Amino acid sequence: MKQKVSQISPDKLYASLLKRKNEQEQQARLKSPIVTANKYLVSSNRNSGGSQKIEAKKSRPASGKDLKDVSKVLLKKTNARQNSKLVETKENSQNLSTSALSLLLKIKQDKYENKQSQIQQAKDPYNQETIQKKYQKLMEMTKQQQQLILKPKLFKGPRSISNPDISTMQLQIVKANGQSAAGMLYNGQTKTNQDIFKLIPKFCHRENDWYIQVSDGHGTNGHQVAQFLQEVLPQFVQQGVVHMTSCYERDKQINQVLKNCFLQTSDELMDSGIDITYSGATTVIVLSFDNVLYCANIGDSRAIIGRYDNKLSVIELSKDHKPDCFLEQARILQRGGRVQAYSDEDGNPIGPARVWKLDEDVPGLAMSRSFGDYVASQVGVICEPEIIKHSLLPCDKFIVVASDGIWEFLSNEQVVEIIYEYYKKDDSQGACQKLIQLAREAWQREDEVIDDITIVVAFIK
């Protein structure tokens, strides 16, 4: 039996063979363990872009199984990319964790330091330790500066235009004179002079140092008290300052030394045998060390400087201690005294304020500080001096130290104007005589009595 053989056209046969060949190549690619390229993705290569797109369209899979295989390959690559990102994310996370830990440690350290600072500030709210260190440093700088000032400076020539800050000028007292005149009573008789003054050039055996003192006694034995002060007080002052060889040492100790000298003199006066129940004396002293002055004062005697700098002016070296001054009166009231002026029949005040005992009309003292005056000392009258320092300037021309006999009716400005005319003539003695004359005339015009008058004038060059 003969079989029937079907005839196939050459075109169909060629197409069938080509299709089978393509399928075999596709299966071979899918079975390969390593995928070298994704034929469904278009390459970014500009030269082969068009041809790759055509090939991709021709070689698309025709069955669902092929699509699944392709999905597996894509999934593997996707997992690989995700795993890579996870690794990178983990590394970044570790880096961030390290940075965050460093930041936390820094914040913790800052909190600790702030807490320590707060604890230190709580222990010392006013920062006393720092202030003390700054104070010590300032004191050391001051001491060094004083030492530099004390070093002698030798200049080859006088002050010049090229070096205007260099000056060989040394300001000091070059001449001093004093005069004292007794007052007059109501009946016209001359009274016992209770004022006294003392001038000591070359004080403590130093060429340019001076000691000036004016004491004004009051009461029955006021002249004895003043005489005692003239003899004793300068000795104590000399013993106190003779060992002071430097400006720094003197500035540091002079106030306490002078206060001790006044207190020692008061103690000696108490043991002197002079009856000081209602007698005493005011005192003002001026110490001149080269171009520096120290004034110590108790009572209403006074010291001033006459200055000429295009015009005349006054520099006060002391302050009057009157009972009605606020601080003086407060001390007297605290000690059980009272401050009141004399009064007439109608109760109107007459004259200056005076110190009295609270329940008695004694002693009636017209000043709040003095030597002696035992009764007044029980109600707040003291002998502690008020001390003022003054550095002389080229415009300072003369010093005036006088009792209240001068100052009662003559102002500071009037005294300076009168003395300046004698300063120009270099006549200190004539200045003293003129001032005493003018003061007596003022007392005669203004009062029925004349107080004792004492003045010392010292010229500065």
Short mmCIF file of C-alpha atoms in Angstrom, two decimals:
data_model
loop_
_atom_site.label_atom_id
_atom_site.label_comp_id
_atom_site.label_asym_id
_atom_site.label_seq_id
_atom_site.Cartn_x
_atom_site.Cartn_y
_atom_site.Cartn_z
CA MET A 1 0.00 0.00 0.00
CA LYS A 2 1.43 3.20 -1.09
CA GLN A 3 1.63 6.15 1.32
CA LYS A 4 0.49 9.61 0.26
CA VAL A 5 3.17 12.21 0.60
CA SER A 6 2.01 15.85 1.01
CA GLN A 7 3.92 18.44 -0.81
CA ILE A 8 5.11 21.65 1.15
CA SER A 9 6.08 24.86 -0.51
CA PRO A 10 9.69 26.03 -0.15
CA ASP A 11 8.66 29.36 1.41
CA LYS A 12 6.72 27.78 4.22
CA LEU A 13 9.47 25.31 4.89
CA TYR A 14 12.05 28.12 5.19
CA ALA A 15 9.83 30.08 7.57
CA SER A 16 9.24 27.03 9.75
CA LEU A 17 12.94 26.29 10.00
CA LEU A 18 13.78 29.91 10.84
CA LYS A 19 11.16 29.98 13.57
CA ARG A 20 12.43 26.76 15.14
CA LYS A 21 16.00 28.09 15.05
CA ASN A 22 14.96 31.24 16.84
CA GLU A 23 13.10 29.25 19.51
CA GLN A 24 16.15 27.05 20.12
CA GLU A 25 18.40 30.11 20.50
CA GLN A 26 15.93 31.68 22.91
CA GLN A 27 15.76 28.55 25.08
CA ALA A 28 19.55 28.36 25.13
CA ARG A 29 19.76 31.93 26.40
CA LEU A 30 17.19 31.32 29.15
CA LYS A 31 18.96 28.16 30.34
CA SER A 32 22.26 30.06 30.71
CA PRO A 33 23.14 30.59 34.50
CA ILE A 34 24.64 34.06 33.93
CA VAL A 35 22.64 36.77 32.30
CA THR A 36 25.00 39.06 30.55
CA ALA A 37 22.44 41.52 29.27
CA ASN A 38 18.79 42.35 29.43
CA LYS A 39 17.53 42.32 25.90
CA TYR A 40 14.24 43.95 26.91
CA LEU A 41 16.04 47.10 28.15
CA VAL A 42 17.23 49.64 25.66
CA SER A 43 20.92 50.52 25.92
CA SER A 44 21.97 54.11 26.26
CA ASN A 45 24.59 53.65 23.53
CA ARG A 46 23.64 56.13 20.83
CA ASN A 47 25.48 54.27 18.02
CA SER A 48 23.59 50.95 18.38
CA GLY A 49 20.30 52.20 19.79
CA GLY A 50 18.17 51.65 16.66
CA SER A 51 19.35 48.14 15.83
CA GLN A 52 18.95 46.93 19.44
CA LYS A 53 15.34 48.10 19.52
CA ILE A 54 14.54 46.11 16.32
CA GLU A 55 16.25 42.98 17.64
CA ALA A 56 14.40 43.22 20.94
CA LYS A 57 11.07 43.36 19.14
CA LYS A 58 11.92 40.32 16.99
CA SER A 59 13.10 38.22 19.91
CA ARG A 60 10.17 38.74 22.30
CA PRO A 61 8.99 35.38 23.85
CA ALA A 62 5.82 33.88 22.44
CA SER A 63 4.81 31.78 25.44
CA GLY A 64 3.91 32.38 29.12
CA LYS A 65 6.70 30.09 30.29
CA ASP A 66 9.29 32.31 28.70
CA LEU A 67 7.82 35.37 30.42
CA LYS A 68 8.05 33.61 33.80
CA ASP A 69 11.71 32.79 33.18
CA VAL A 70 12.39 36.38 32.25
CA SER A 71 10.58 37.53 35.46
CA LYS A 72 12.84 35.32 37.56
CA VAL A 73 15.94 36.91 36.05
CA LEU A 74 14.59 40.41 36.63
CA LEU A 75 13.63 39.49 40.20
CA LYS A 76 17.15 38.21 40.89
CA LYS A 77 18.66 41.48 39.69
CA THR A 78 16.10 43.49 41.64
CA ASN A 79 16.94 41.55 44.85
CA ALA A 80 20.62 42.11 44.20
CA ARG A 81 20.05 45.86 43.88
CA GLN A 82 17.89 45.90 47.01
CA ASN A 83 20.49 43.93 48.95
CA SER A 84 23.16 46.37 47.80
CA LYS A 85 21.00 49.28 48.96
CA LEU A 86 20.40 47.54 52.28
CA VAL A 87 24.16 47.20 52.80
CA GLU A 88 24.67 50.83 51.93
CA THR A 89 21.80 51.84 54.22
CA LYS A 90 23.28 49.78 57.06
CA GLU A 91 26.67 51.40 56.60
CA ASN A 92 25.07 54.84 56.51
CA SER A 93 23.06 53.97 59.61
CA GLN A 94 26.22 52.94 61.42
CA ASN A 95 27.90 56.22 60.43
CA LEU A 96 24.87 58.19 61.60
CA SER A 97 24.84 56.25 64.86
CA THR A 98 28.51 57.10 65.45
CA SER A 99 27.89 60.80 64.71
CA ALA A 100 24.83 60.85 66.97
CA LEU A 101 26.80 59.19 69.78
CA SER A 102 29.56 61.78 69.46
CA LEU A 103 26.99 64.57 69.58
CA LEU A 104 25.32 63.10 72.67
CA LEU A 105 28.69 62.79 74.44
CA LYS A 106 29.47 66.41 73.61
CA ILE A 107 26.09 67.58 74.91
CA LYS A 108 26.61 65.56 78.09
CA GLN A 109 30.07 67.09 78.59
CA ASP A 110 28.68 70.60 78.07
CA LYS A 111 25.92 69.92 80.60
CA TYR A 112 28.49 68.68 83.10
CA GLU A 113 30.67 71.75 82.65
CA ASN A 114 27.65 74.05 82.98
CA LYS A 115 26.58 72.19 86.11
CA GLN A 116 30.07 72.53 87.61
CA SER A 117 30.03 76.24 86.79
CA GLN A 118 26.62 76.62 88.44
CA ILE A 119 27.83 74.75 91.52
CA GLN A 120 30.93 76.97 91.73
CA GLN A 121 28.79 80.07 91.28
CA ALA A 122 26.39 78.86 93.97
CA LYS A 123 29.31 78.39 96.36
CA ASP A 124 30.69 81.85 95.47
CA PRO A 125 27.82 83.96 94.08
CA TYR A 126 29.90 87.16 94.01
CA ASN A 127 32.93 85.45 92.44
CA GLN A 128 35.12 86.50 95.35
CA GLU A 129 38.03 84.34 94.25
CA THR A 130 38.26 86.07 90.87
CA ILE A 131 37.88 89.48 92.47
CA GLN A 132 40.61 88.64 94.98
CA LYS A 133 42.98 87.55 92.18
CA LYS A 134 42.29 90.75 90.25
CA TYR A 135 42.82 92.80 93.40
CA GLN A 136 46.15 91.10 94.09
CA LYS A 137 47.25 91.69 90.52
CA LEU A 138 46.24 95.35 90.77
CA MET A 139 48.19 95.75 94.00
CA GLU A 140 51.27 94.19 92.41
CA MET A 141 50.98 96.54 89.42
CA THR A 142 50.60 99.51 91.78
CA LYS A 143 53.67 98.46 93.74
CA GLN A 144 55.69 98.09 90.55
CA GLN A 145 54.54 101.49 89.38
CA GLN A 146 55.53 103.04 92.72
CA GLN A 147 58.95 101.43 92.48
CA LEU A 148 59.40 102.86 89.00
CA ILE A 149 58.45 106.30 90.31
CA LEU A 150 60.97 106.00 93.14
CA LYS A 151 63.86 105.20 90.81
CA PRO A 152 65.88 108.36 90.25
CA LYS A 153 65.80 109.64 86.69
CA LEU A 154 68.92 111.38 85.47
CA PHE A 155 68.47 113.73 82.55
CA LYS A 156 71.37 115.16 80.61
CA GLY A 157 69.56 118.37 79.82
CA PRO A 158 66.52 120.43 80.79
CA ARG A 159 63.04 120.01 79.42
CA SER A 160 62.91 120.55 75.67
CA ILE A 161 60.42 120.77 72.83
CA SER A 162 61.56 117.40 71.51
CA ASN A 163 60.97 115.81 74.92
CA PRO A 164 58.23 117.87 76.61
CA ASP A 165 57.36 115.27 79.27
CA ILE A 166 60.76 115.46 80.91
CA SER A 167 60.85 117.95 83.73
CA THR A 168 63.42 118.43 86.46
CA MET A 169 61.04 120.62 88.51
CA GLN A 170 60.72 119.59 92.18
CA LEU A 171 57.84 121.27 93.99
CA GLN A 172 58.41 121.92 97.68
CA ILE A 173 58.05 124.45 100.46
CA VAL A 174 60.89 126.95 100.15
CA LYS A 175 59.85 129.52 102.75
CA ALA A 176 57.42 129.60 105.68
CA ASN A 177 56.57 132.14 108.37
CA GLY A 178 53.99 132.32 111.13
CA GLN A 179 52.53 134.91 113.48
CA SER A 180 50.10 134.85 116.42
CA ALA A 181 48.23 137.70 118.13
CA ALA A 182 46.25 137.65 121.37
CA GLY A 183 42.58 138.62 121.37
CA MET A 184 40.63 141.20 123.37
CA LEU A 185 37.98 140.80 126.08
CA TYR A 186 34.65 142.63 126.45
CA ASN A 187 36.28 145.27 128.66
CA GLY A 188 38.99 146.00 126.12
CA GLN A 189 41.74 144.16 127.96
CA THR A 190 44.13 141.90 126.10
CA LYS A 191 43.35 138.29 126.87
CA THR A 192 45.75 135.38 127.36
CA ASN A 193 46.72 134.07 123.95
CA GLN A 194 45.58 130.46 123.74
CA ASP A 195 46.73 129.99 120.12
CA ILE A 196 50.12 128.58 119.23
CA PHE A 197 51.91 127.42 116.08
CA LYS A 198 54.98 125.34 115.27
CA LEU A 199 57.20 125.21 112.18
CA ILE A 200 59.84 122.48 111.76
CA PRO A 201 61.95 122.63 108.56
CA LYS A 202 63.98 119.56 107.56
CA PHE A 203 61.53 117.40 109.47
CA CYS A 204 62.92 113.94 110.32
CA HIS A 205 66.32 115.26 109.12
CA ARG A 206 65.13 115.28 105.49
CA GLU A 207 66.08 118.32 103.46
CA ASN A 208 62.72 119.09 101.80
CA ASP A 209 60.29 117.93 104.52
CA TRP A 210 58.31 120.34 106.72
CA TYR A 211 56.04 120.09 109.74
CA ILE A 212 53.39 122.80 110.30
CA GLN A 213 51.03 122.87 113.31
CA VAL A 214 48.43 125.33 114.60
CA SER A 215 46.57 124.71 117.88
CA ASP A 216 43.74 126.87 119.25
CA GLY A 217 43.01 126.46 122.98
CA HIS A 218 39.73 127.17 124.74
CA GLY A 219 38.45 127.07 128.30
CA THR A 220 40.18 128.14 131.49
CA ASN A 221 43.31 126.09 130.81
CA GLY A 222 43.22 126.20 127.00
CA HIS A 223 46.62 127.88 126.75
CA GLN A 224 48.20 125.05 128.75
CA VAL A 225 46.61 122.43 126.52
CA ALA A 226 47.82 124.20 123.38
CA GLN A 227 51.34 124.50 124.78
CA PHE A 228 51.34 120.80 125.68
CA LEU A 229 50.25 119.86 122.14
CA GLN A 230 53.00 121.97 120.61
CA GLU A 231 55.62 120.02 122.55
CA VAL A 232 54.25 116.45 122.50
CA LEU A 233 52.40 115.93 119.22
CA PRO A 234 55.37 116.64 116.86
CA GLN A 235 57.48 114.10 118.76
CA PHE A 236 54.93 111.32 118.28
CA VAL A 237 54.52 112.20 114.60
CA GLN A 238 58.28 112.15 114.04
CA GLN A 239 58.60 108.75 115.70
CA GLY A 240 55.78 107.44 113.52
CA VAL A 241 57.01 108.62 110.12
CA VAL A 242 60.80 108.58 110.45
CA HIS A 243 61.04 104.94 109.26
CA MET A 244 58.91 105.59 106.14
CA THR A 245 61.43 105.68 103.31
CA SER A 246 59.24 105.06 100.27
CA CYS A 247 56.11 106.67 98.86
CA TYR A 248 54.34 103.32 98.74
CA GLU A 249 55.07 102.58 102.38
CA ARG A 250 54.08 106.09 103.45
CA ASP A 251 50.77 106.06 101.59
CA LYS A 252 49.93 102.68 103.07
CA GLN A 253 50.68 103.56 106.70
CA ILE A 254 50.39 107.33 107.15
CA ASN A 255 46.67 107.47 108.00
CA GLN A 256 46.89 104.93 110.79
CA VAL A 257 50.16 106.39 112.08
CA LEU A 258 48.71 109.90 112.37
CA LYS A 259 45.55 108.63 114.09
CA ASN A 260 47.69 106.73 116.60
CA CYS A 261 49.80 109.86 117.20
CA PHE A 262 46.70 111.91 118.04
CA LEU A 263 45.35 109.20 120.36
CA GLN A 264 48.71 108.84 122.12
CA THR A 265 48.88 112.61 122.59
CA SER A 266 45.37 112.57 124.07
CA ASP A 267 46.35 109.85 126.53
CA GLU A 268 49.44 111.82 127.54
CA LEU A 269 47.29 114.91 128.02
CA MET A 270 44.96 112.99 130.34
CA ASP A 271 47.97 112.06 132.51
CA SER A 272 49.65 115.48 132.32
CA GLY A 273 47.97 116.97 135.39
CA ILE A 274 46.31 119.74 133.38
CA ASP A 275 42.66 120.22 134.34
CA ILE A 276 40.83 119.45 131.09
CA THR A 277 37.33 119.10 132.52
CA TYR A 278 36.13 122.07 130.47
CA SER A 279 39.38 122.96 128.64
CA GLY A 280 40.89 121.71 125.40
CA ALA A 281 42.27 122.71 122.01
CA THR A 282 41.72 122.18 118.29
CA THR A 283 44.72 121.24 116.15
CA VAL A 284 45.57 121.07 112.45
CA ILE A 285 48.92 119.80 111.14
CA VAL A 286 50.37 119.70 107.62
CA LEU A 287 53.21 117.34 106.71
CA SER A 288 55.17 118.11 103.55
CA PHE A 289 57.18 115.25 102.01
CA ASP A 290 58.80 116.69 98.89
CA ASN A 291 55.78 117.36 96.64
CA VAL A 292 53.12 115.52 98.69
CA LEU A 293 51.10 116.99 101.57
CA TYR A 294 49.20 115.22 104.35
CA CYS A 295 46.81 117.24 106.50
CA ALA A 296 45.37 115.91 109.79
CA ASN A 297 42.73 118.03 111.52
CA ILE A 298 40.41 118.07 114.53
CA GLY A 299 38.18 121.06 115.22
CA ASP A 300 37.69 124.34 113.35
CA SER A 301 41.24 125.46 112.59
CA ARG A 302 41.82 125.21 108.85
CA ALA A 303 44.41 124.60 106.10
CA ILE A 304 44.08 125.59 102.43
CA ILE A 305 46.19 125.90 99.27
CA GLY A 306 46.26 128.97 97.04
CA ARG A 307 46.37 127.96 93.39
CA TYR A 308 46.93 130.13 90.33
CA ASP A 309 46.04 128.58 86.98
CA ASN A 310 45.06 131.57 84.81
CA LYS A 311 43.01 132.63 87.82
CA LEU A 312 43.15 132.26 91.61
CA SER A 313 41.37 129.34 93.28
CA VAL A 314 41.26 127.55 96.63
CA ILE A 315 42.06 123.91 97.45
CA GLU A 316 40.82 122.84 100.89
CA LEU A 317 43.15 120.59 102.88
CA SER A 318 40.83 120.26 105.89
CA LYS A 319 37.18 120.35 106.86
CA ASP A 320 35.77 122.19 109.89
CA HIS A 321 34.23 119.92 112.50
CA LYS A 322 31.07 121.70 113.63
CA PRO A 323 28.46 120.06 115.91
CA ASP A 324 25.64 120.59 113.42
CA CYS A 325 27.41 118.70 110.59
CA PHE A 326 25.27 115.65 109.87
CA LEU A 327 27.72 112.86 110.75
CA GLU A 328 29.13 114.78 113.72
CA GLN A 329 25.68 115.46 115.12
CA ALA A 330 24.61 111.84 114.61
CA ARG A 331 27.58 110.63 116.65
CA ILE A 332 26.90 113.15 119.46
CA LEU A 333 23.22 112.18 119.68
CA GLN A 334 24.15 108.49 119.72
CA ARG A 335 26.52 109.09 122.64
CA GLY A 336 23.82 110.77 124.71
CA GLY A 337 24.49 114.43 123.91
CA ARG A 338 22.48 117.16 122.24
CA VAL A 339 23.31 119.89 119.72
CA GLN A 340 21.84 123.34 120.27
CA ALA A 341 22.87 127.00 120.03
CA TYR A 342 22.56 129.55 122.81
CA SER A 343 19.07 131.06 122.94
CA ASP A 344 17.69 134.42 124.05
CA GLU A 345 14.72 135.05 126.36
CA ASP A 346 12.30 134.31 123.54
CA GLY A 347 14.03 131.05 122.65
CA ASN A 348 15.65 132.33 119.45
CA PRO A 349 19.08 130.77 118.64
CA ILE A 350 22.15 132.91 119.14
CA GLY A 351 25.54 132.08 117.67
CA PRO A 352 26.88 128.71 116.46
CA ALA A 353 25.59 125.23 117.35
CA ARG A 354 27.14 123.78 120.52
CA VAL A 355 27.51 120.40 122.25
CA TRP A 356 25.61 119.87 125.53
CA LYS A 357 24.88 117.04 127.85
CA LEU A 358 21.36 115.75 127.48
CA ASP A 359 20.17 116.81 130.93
CA GLU A 360 22.59 119.69 131.69
CA ASP A 361 23.64 122.93 130.04
CA VAL A 362 27.30 121.98 129.93
CA PRO A 363 29.85 122.14 128.34
CA GLY A 364 28.53 124.27 125.44
CA LEU A 365 31.48 123.41 123.14
CA ALA A 366 31.33 124.98 119.65
CA MET A 367 33.23 122.17 117.88
CA SER A 368 32.70 118.41 117.63
CA ARG A 369 36.36 117.26 117.76
CA SER A 370 39.16 118.45 120.04
CA PHE A 371 41.91 117.46 122.46
CA GLY A 372 40.95 117.51 126.17
CA ASP A 373 37.37 118.59 126.97
CA TYR A 374 36.70 115.64 129.25
CA VAL A 375 32.98 116.38 129.83
CA ALA A 376 32.37 116.87 126.11
CA SER A 377 34.22 113.64 125.32
CA GLN A 378 31.57 111.75 127.31
CA VAL A 379 28.89 112.83 124.84
CA GLY A 380 30.59 112.24 121.48
CA VAL A 381 33.38 114.81 121.08
CA ILE A 382 36.44 112.88 119.82
CA CYS A 383 40.11 113.53 119.00
CA GLU A 384 40.37 111.28 115.93
CA PRO A 385 41.71 113.36 113.02
CA GLU A 386 40.35 113.58 109.50
CA ILE A 387 43.27 113.09 107.08
CA ILE A 388 43.53 114.43 103.52
CA LYS A 389 46.35 113.82 101.03
CA HIS A 390 47.29 116.31 98.30
CA SER A 391 49.93 116.05 95.56
CA LEU A 392 51.35 119.44 94.66
CA LEU A 393 51.01 120.78 91.12
CA PRO A 394 53.00 123.56 89.43
CA CYS A 395 49.96 125.83 89.78
CA ASP A 396 49.92 125.42 93.61
CA LYS A 397 51.59 128.57 94.98
CA PHE A 398 51.26 128.66 98.79
CA ILE A 399 49.80 126.96 101.89
CA VAL A 400 47.81 128.75 104.59
CA VAL A 401 47.27 127.18 108.04
CA ALA A 402 45.37 129.29 110.57
CA SER A 403 43.07 129.26 113.61
CA ASP A 404 39.41 130.27 113.43
CA GLY A 405 40.40 133.83 114.34
CA ILE A 406 41.28 134.24 110.65
CA TRP A 407 38.39 132.30 109.17
CA GLU A 408 35.55 133.67 111.27
CA PHE A 409 35.05 136.79 109.12
CA LEU A 410 37.39 136.28 106.16
CA SER A 411 36.55 133.83 103.39
CA ASN A 412 39.02 131.44 101.80
CA GLU A 413 38.93 133.44 98.58
CA GLN A 414 39.69 136.74 100.33
CA VAL A 415 42.68 135.21 102.14
CA VAL A 416 44.09 133.75 98.90
CA GLU A 417 43.75 137.05 97.02
CA ILE A 418 45.60 138.95 99.75
CA ILE A 419 48.44 136.45 100.12
CA TYR A 420 48.98 136.13 96.36
CA GLU A 421 50.07 139.76 96.17
CA TYR A 422 52.77 139.01 98.77
CA TYR A 423 53.66 135.74 97.02
CA LYS A 424 54.63 137.73 93.93
CA LYS A 425 56.93 139.82 96.17
CA ASP A 426 58.25 136.69 97.96
CA ASP A 427 57.22 138.16 101.33
CA SER A 428 55.62 135.47 103.51
CA GLN A 429 56.11 137.45 106.74
CA GLY A 430 54.38 140.50 105.27
CA ALA A 431 51.46 138.24 104.23
CA CYS A 432 51.04 137.02 107.84
CA GLN A 433 51.07 140.55 109.26
CA LYS A 434 48.55 141.81 106.69
CA LEU A 435 46.12 138.95 107.36
CA ILE A 436 46.23 139.41 111.14
CA GLN A 437 45.56 143.14 110.71
CA LEU A 438 42.56 142.55 108.43
CA ALA A 439 41.17 139.82 110.68
CA ARG A 440 41.32 142.08 113.78
CA GLU A 441 39.54 144.85 111.91
CA ALA A 442 36.82 142.39 110.86
CA TRP A 443 36.36 141.24 114.50
CA GLN A 444 36.04 144.84 115.67
CA ARG A 445 33.33 145.51 113.10
CA GLU A 446 31.36 142.32 113.65
CA ASP A 447 31.73 141.48 117.37
CA GLU A 448 32.30 142.93 120.82
CA VAL A 449 35.41 140.80 121.38
CA ILE A 450 38.42 139.78 119.34
CA ASP A 451 39.50 136.15 119.23
CA ASP A 452 43.11 135.01 119.24
CA ILE A 453 44.49 134.99 115.71
CA THR A 454 47.25 132.69 114.40
CA ILE A 455 48.43 132.11 110.82
CA VAL A 456 51.24 130.29 109.00
CA VAL A 457 52.01 130.99 105.33
CA ALA A 458 54.33 128.71 103.33
CA PHE A 459 55.43 129.50 99.78
CA ILE A 460 55.82 126.69 97.22
CA LYS A 461 58.34 126.88 94.38
#
